[in-house]
Short mmCIF file of C-alpha atoms in Angstrom, two decimals:
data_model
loop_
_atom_site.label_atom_id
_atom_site.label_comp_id
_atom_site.label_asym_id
_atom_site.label_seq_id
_atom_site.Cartn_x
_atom_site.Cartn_y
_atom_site.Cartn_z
CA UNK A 211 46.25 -12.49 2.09
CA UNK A 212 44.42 -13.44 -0.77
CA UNK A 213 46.31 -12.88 -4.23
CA UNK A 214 42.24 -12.02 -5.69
CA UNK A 215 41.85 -9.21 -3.20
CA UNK A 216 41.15 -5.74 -4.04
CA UNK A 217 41.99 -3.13 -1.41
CA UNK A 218 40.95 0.87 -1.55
CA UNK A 219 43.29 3.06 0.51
CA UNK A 220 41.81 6.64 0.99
CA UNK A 221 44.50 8.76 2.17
CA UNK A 222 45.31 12.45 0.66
CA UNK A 223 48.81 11.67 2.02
CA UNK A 224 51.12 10.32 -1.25
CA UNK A 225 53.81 9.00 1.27
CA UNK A 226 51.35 6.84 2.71
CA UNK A 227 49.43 5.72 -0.18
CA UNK A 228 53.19 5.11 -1.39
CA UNK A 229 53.62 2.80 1.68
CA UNK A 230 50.28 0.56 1.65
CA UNK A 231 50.48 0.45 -2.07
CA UNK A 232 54.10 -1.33 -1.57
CA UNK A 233 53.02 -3.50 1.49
CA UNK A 234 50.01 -4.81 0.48
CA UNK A 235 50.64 -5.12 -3.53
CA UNK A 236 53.64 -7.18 -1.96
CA UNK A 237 51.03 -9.81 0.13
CA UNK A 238 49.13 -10.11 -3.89
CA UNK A 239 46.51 -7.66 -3.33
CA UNK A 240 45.28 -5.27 -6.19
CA UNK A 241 45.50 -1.83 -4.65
CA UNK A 242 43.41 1.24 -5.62
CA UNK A 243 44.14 4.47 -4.45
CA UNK A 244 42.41 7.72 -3.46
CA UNK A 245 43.45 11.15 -2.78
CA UNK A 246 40.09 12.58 -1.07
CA UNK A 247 36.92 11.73 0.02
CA UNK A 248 34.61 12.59 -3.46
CA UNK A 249 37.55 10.06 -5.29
CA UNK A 250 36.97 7.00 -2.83
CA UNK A 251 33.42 6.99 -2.87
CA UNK A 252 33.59 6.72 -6.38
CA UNK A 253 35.97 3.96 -6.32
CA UNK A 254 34.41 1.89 -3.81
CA UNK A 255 30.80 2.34 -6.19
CA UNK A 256 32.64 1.29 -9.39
CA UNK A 257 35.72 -0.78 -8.55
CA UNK A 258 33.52 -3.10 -5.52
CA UNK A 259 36.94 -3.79 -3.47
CA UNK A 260 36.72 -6.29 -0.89
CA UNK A 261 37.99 -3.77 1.72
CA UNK A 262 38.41 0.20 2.21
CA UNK A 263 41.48 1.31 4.18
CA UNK A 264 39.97 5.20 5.22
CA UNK A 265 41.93 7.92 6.57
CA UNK A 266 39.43 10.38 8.52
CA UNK A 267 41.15 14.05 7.37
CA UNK A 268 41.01 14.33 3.18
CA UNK A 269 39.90 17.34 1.76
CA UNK A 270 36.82 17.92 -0.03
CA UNK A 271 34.93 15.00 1.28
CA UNK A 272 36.12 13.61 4.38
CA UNK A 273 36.69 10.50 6.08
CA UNK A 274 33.46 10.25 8.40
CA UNK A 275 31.25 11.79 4.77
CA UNK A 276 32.39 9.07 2.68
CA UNK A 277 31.90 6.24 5.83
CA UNK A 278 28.36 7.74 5.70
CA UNK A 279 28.26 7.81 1.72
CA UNK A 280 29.46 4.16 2.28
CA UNK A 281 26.90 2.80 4.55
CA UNK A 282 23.78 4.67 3.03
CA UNK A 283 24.44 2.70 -0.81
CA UNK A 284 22.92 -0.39 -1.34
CA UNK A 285 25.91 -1.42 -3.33
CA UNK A 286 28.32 -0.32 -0.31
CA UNK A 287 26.50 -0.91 2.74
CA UNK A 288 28.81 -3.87 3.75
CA UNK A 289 32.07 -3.51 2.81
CA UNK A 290 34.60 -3.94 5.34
CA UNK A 291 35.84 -0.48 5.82
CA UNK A 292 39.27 0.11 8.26
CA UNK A 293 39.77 3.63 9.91
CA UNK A 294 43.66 4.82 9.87
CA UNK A 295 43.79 7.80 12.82
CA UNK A 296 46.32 9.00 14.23
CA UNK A 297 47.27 7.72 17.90
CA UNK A 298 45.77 10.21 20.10
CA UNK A 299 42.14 10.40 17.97
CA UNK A 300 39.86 8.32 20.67
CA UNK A 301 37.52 10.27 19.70
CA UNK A 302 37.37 10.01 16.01
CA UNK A 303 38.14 5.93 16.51
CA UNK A 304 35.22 5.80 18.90
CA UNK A 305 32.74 7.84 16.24
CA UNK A 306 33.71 5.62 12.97
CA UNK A 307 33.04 2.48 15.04
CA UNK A 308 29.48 3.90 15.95
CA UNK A 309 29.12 4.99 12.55
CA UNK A 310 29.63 1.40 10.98
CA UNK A 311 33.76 1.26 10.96
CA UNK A 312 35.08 -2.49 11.14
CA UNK A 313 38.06 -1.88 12.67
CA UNK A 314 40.81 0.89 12.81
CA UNK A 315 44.84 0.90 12.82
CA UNK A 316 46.48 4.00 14.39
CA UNK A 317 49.26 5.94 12.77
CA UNK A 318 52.19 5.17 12.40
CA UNK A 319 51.22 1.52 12.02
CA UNK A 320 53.12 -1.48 11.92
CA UNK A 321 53.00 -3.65 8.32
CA UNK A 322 52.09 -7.05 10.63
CA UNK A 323 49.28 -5.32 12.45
CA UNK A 324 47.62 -3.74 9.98
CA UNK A 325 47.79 -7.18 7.42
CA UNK A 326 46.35 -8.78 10.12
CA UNK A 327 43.17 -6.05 10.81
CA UNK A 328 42.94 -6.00 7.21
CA UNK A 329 42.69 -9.93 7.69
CA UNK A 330 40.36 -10.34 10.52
CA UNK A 331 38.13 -7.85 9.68
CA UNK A 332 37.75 -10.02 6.53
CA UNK A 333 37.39 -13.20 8.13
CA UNK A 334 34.15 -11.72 10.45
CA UNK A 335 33.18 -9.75 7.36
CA UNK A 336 32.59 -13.14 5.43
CA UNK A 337 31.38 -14.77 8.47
CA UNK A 338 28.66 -12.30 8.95
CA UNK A 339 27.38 -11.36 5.73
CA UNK A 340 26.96 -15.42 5.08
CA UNK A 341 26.59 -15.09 1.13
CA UNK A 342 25.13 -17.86 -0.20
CA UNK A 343 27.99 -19.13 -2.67
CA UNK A 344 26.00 -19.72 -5.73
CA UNK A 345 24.64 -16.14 -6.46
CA UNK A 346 26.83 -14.39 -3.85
CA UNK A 347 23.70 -12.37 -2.90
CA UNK A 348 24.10 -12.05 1.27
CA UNK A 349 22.45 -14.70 3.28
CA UNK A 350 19.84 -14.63 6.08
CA UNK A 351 21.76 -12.94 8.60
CA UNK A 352 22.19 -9.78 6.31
CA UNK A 353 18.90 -9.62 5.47
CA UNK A 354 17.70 -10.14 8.99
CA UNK A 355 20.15 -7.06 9.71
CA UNK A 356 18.76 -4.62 6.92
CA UNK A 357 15.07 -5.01 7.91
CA UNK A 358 16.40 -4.47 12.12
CA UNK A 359 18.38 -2.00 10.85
CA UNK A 360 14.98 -0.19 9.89
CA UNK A 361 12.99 -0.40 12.13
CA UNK A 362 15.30 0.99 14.61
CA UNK A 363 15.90 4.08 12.61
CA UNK A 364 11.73 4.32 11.80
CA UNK A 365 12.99 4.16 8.15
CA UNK A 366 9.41 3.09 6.34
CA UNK A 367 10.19 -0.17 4.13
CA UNK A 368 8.54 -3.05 2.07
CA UNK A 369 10.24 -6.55 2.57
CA UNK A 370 9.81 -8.85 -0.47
CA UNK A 371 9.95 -12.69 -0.54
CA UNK A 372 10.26 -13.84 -3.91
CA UNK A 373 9.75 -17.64 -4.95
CA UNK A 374 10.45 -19.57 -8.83
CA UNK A 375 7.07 -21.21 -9.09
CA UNK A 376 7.02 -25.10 -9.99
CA UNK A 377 10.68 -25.06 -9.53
CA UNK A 378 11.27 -27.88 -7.73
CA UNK A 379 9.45 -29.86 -10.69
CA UNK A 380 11.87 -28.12 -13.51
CA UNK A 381 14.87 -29.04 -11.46
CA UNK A 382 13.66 -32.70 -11.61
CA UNK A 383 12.59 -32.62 -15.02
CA UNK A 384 15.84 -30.79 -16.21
CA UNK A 385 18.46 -31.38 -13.76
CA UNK A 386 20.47 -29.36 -11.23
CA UNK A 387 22.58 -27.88 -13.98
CA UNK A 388 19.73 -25.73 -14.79
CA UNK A 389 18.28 -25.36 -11.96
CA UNK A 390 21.23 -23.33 -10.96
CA UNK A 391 21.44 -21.31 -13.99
CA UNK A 392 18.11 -20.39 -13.43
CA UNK A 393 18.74 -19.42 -9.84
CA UNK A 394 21.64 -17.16 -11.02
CA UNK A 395 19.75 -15.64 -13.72
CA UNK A 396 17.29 -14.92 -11.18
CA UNK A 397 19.58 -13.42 -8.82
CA UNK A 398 21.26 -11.25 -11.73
CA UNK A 399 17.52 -9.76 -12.44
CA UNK A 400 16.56 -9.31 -9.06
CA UNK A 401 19.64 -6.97 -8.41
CA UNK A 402 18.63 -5.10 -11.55
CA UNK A 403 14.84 -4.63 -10.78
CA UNK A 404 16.48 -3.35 -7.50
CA UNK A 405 18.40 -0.89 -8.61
CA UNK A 406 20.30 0.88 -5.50
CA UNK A 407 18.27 -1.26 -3.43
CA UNK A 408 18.70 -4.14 -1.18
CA UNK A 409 18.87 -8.05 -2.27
CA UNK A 410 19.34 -11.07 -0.54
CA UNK A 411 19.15 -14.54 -0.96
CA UNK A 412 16.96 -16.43 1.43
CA UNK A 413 18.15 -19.80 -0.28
CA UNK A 414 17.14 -22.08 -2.92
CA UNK A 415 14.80 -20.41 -5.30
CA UNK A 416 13.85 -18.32 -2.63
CA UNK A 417 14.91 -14.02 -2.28
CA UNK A 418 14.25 -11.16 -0.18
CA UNK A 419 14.39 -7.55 -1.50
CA UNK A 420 14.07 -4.66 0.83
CA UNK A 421 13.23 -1.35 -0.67
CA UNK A 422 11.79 1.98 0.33
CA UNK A 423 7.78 2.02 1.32
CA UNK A 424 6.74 4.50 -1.61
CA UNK A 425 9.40 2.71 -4.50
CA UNK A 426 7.99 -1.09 -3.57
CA UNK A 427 5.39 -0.40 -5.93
CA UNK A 428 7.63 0.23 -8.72
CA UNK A 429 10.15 -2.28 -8.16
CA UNK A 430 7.78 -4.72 -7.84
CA UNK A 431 6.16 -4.45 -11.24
CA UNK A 432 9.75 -4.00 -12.52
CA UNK A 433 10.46 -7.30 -11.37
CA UNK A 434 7.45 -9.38 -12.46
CA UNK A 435 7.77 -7.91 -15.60
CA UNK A 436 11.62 -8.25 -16.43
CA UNK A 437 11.18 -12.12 -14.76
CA UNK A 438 7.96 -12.86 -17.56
CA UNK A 439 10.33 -11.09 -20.15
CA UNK A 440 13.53 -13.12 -19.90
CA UNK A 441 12.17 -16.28 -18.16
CA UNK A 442 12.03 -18.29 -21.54
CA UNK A 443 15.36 -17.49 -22.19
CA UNK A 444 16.80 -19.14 -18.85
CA UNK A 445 14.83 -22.58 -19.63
CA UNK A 446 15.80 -25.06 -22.04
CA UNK A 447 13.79 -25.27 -25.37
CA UNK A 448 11.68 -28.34 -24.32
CA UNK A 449 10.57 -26.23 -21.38
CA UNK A 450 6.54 -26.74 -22.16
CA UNK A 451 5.37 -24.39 -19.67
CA UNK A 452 7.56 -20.96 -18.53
CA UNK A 453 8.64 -20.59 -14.85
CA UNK A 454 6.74 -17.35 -13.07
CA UNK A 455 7.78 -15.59 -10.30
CA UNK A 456 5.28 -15.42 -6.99
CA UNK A 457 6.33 -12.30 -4.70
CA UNK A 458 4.78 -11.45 -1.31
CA UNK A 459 5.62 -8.22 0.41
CA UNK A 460 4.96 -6.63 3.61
CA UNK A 461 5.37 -2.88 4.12
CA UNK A 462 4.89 -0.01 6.76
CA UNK A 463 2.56 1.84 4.53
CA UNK A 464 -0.35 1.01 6.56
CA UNK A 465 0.94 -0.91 9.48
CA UNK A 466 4.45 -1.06 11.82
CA UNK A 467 6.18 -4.06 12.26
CA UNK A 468 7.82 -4.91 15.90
CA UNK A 469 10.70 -7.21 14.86
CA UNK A 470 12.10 -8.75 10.86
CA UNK A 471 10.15 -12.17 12.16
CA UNK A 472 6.87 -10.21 11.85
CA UNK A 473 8.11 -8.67 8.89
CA UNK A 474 9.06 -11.90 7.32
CA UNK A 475 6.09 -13.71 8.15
CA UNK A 476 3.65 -11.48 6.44
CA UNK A 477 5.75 -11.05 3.09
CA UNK A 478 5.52 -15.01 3.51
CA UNK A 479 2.03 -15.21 4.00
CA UNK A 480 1.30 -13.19 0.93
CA UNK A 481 3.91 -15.44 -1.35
CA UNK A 482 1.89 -18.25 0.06
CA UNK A 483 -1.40 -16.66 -1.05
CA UNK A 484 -0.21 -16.27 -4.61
CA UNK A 485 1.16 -19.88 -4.78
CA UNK A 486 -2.02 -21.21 -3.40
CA UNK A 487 -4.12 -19.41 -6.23
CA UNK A 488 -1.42 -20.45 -9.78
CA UNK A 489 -1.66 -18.13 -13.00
CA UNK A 490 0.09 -17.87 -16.52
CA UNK A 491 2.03 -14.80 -15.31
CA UNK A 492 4.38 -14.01 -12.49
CA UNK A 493 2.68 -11.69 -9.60
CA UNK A 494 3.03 -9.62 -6.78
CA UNK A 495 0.78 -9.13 -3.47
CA UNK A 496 0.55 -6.66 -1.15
CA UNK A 497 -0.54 -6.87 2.56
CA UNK A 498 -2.63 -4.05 3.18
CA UNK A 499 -3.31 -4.42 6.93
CA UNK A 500 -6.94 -5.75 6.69
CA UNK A 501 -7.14 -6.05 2.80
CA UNK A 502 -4.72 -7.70 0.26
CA UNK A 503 -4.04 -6.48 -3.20
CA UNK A 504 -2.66 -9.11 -5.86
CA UNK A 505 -1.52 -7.98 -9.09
#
């Protein structure tokens, strides 16, 4: 395992926090430990471990309310989580899987099989949420997955595409050094005009939000504003003319969507709109069905 790795085991039992405290601190993990439900879900919020080792029965809280807990944040919807049940709990194995479980290990387990659950569910983990590896936002497949996710459930949502105007032309003029600052800077404001909602990066200068239907509004003046505010402070000094931020977003307000491709393509369409029509400040558009609102 990886000596950087940060492992939450939720388990009122001491004897076996004891035990996966010893066997995985021994592999070079950093191991954080909870004695119910309420405890973990605060841990995995605040401490962001790479993986959450849950046992099902804790009081207060239990297993299956903090896999919910988990799944519902933004900040938490994709960590790795591992169910520990006992042997004859098909049921309860069966349930956290549908409920967004990785993986589970039965007890008693066996130190080699669970380091290697712990491992594989990892190694998909990674695979799957394809972050890109400059801002470590999650990649196209996880955003793709959020907006599904959705419109399955009939959850109403706004989809944002965000785009650094004239960027290409900075990077030239300034070099890829910057550009990438920029990029990060960009990433590290988008997650805070988000709050506890969802962020992605599409790649390049490019990023996806996707919020609630009735908070869109909010969060996207947040952004433009917070982008305008801090945008001379990511260029360099000779910087003649500050980088703005063009964001299209399609939302359910008015109108359903069938599929994220539909989704996509009309929070595209209205990024396109604003880049085709340049201004002094960065801006956000709507697509209102029939109409379009830029601001």
């Amino acid at each position: 395992m990886t000596a950087a790795l940060t492992v939450l085991v939720a388990d009122d039992e001491p004897g076996v926090r004891e035990v996966l405290r010893r066997l995985l601190g021994a592999s070079g993990c950093r191991v954080l430990c909870a004695a119910d439900g309420v405890q973990a879900l605060a841990l995995a919020r605040d401490a962001s471990p790479d993986i959450v080792l849950l046992d099902l029965n804790m009081p207060g809280l239990d297993g299956w309310g903090v896999l919910r807990g988990l799944r519902e944040g933004s900040r938490t919807r994709l960590l790795p989580v591992i169910m520990l049940t006992s042997a004859d709990a098909m049921a309860d194995r069966i349930g956290g899987l549908e409920l967004g479980a990785d993986d589970y290990v039965t007890k008693p387990f066996h130190h080699a099989e669970l380091k290697a659950r712990v491992e594989g569910v990892l190694r998909r983990h990674r695979r799957s949420l394809a972050a890109n590896p400059l801002t470590g936002l999650p990649g196209n497949t996880a955003i793709e997955d959020e907006v599904e996710r959705r419109i399955t459930l009939g959850e109403p949502f706004a989809l944002f595409h965000a785009d650094i105007d004239r960027f290409k032309a900075f990077n030239d003029a300034h070099g890829f050094a910057a550009g990438d600052r920029v990029i990060v800077e960009t990433a590290a404001l988008l997650r805070e005009a988000a709050g506890e909602n969802f962020v992605g990066h599409i790649g390049g200068d490019d990023y996806a939000l996707v919020t609630g239907a009735t908070d869109a509004p909010l969060v996207a003046q947040r952004l433009v504003t917070l982008f305008d505010e801090r945008a001379p402070g990511m260029t360099p000094s000779a910087t003649t003319r500050p980088l703005t931020l063009s964001v299209g977003i399609a939302t359910t307000t008015r109108r359903s969507f069938a599929g994220y491709r539909q989704a996509a393509t009309t929070a595209s369409e209205m990024k396109g709109y604003l880049k085709a029509h340049p201004a002094a400040l960065s801006r956000f558009a709507f697509d209102r069905r029939g109409g379009r609102e830029a601001t």
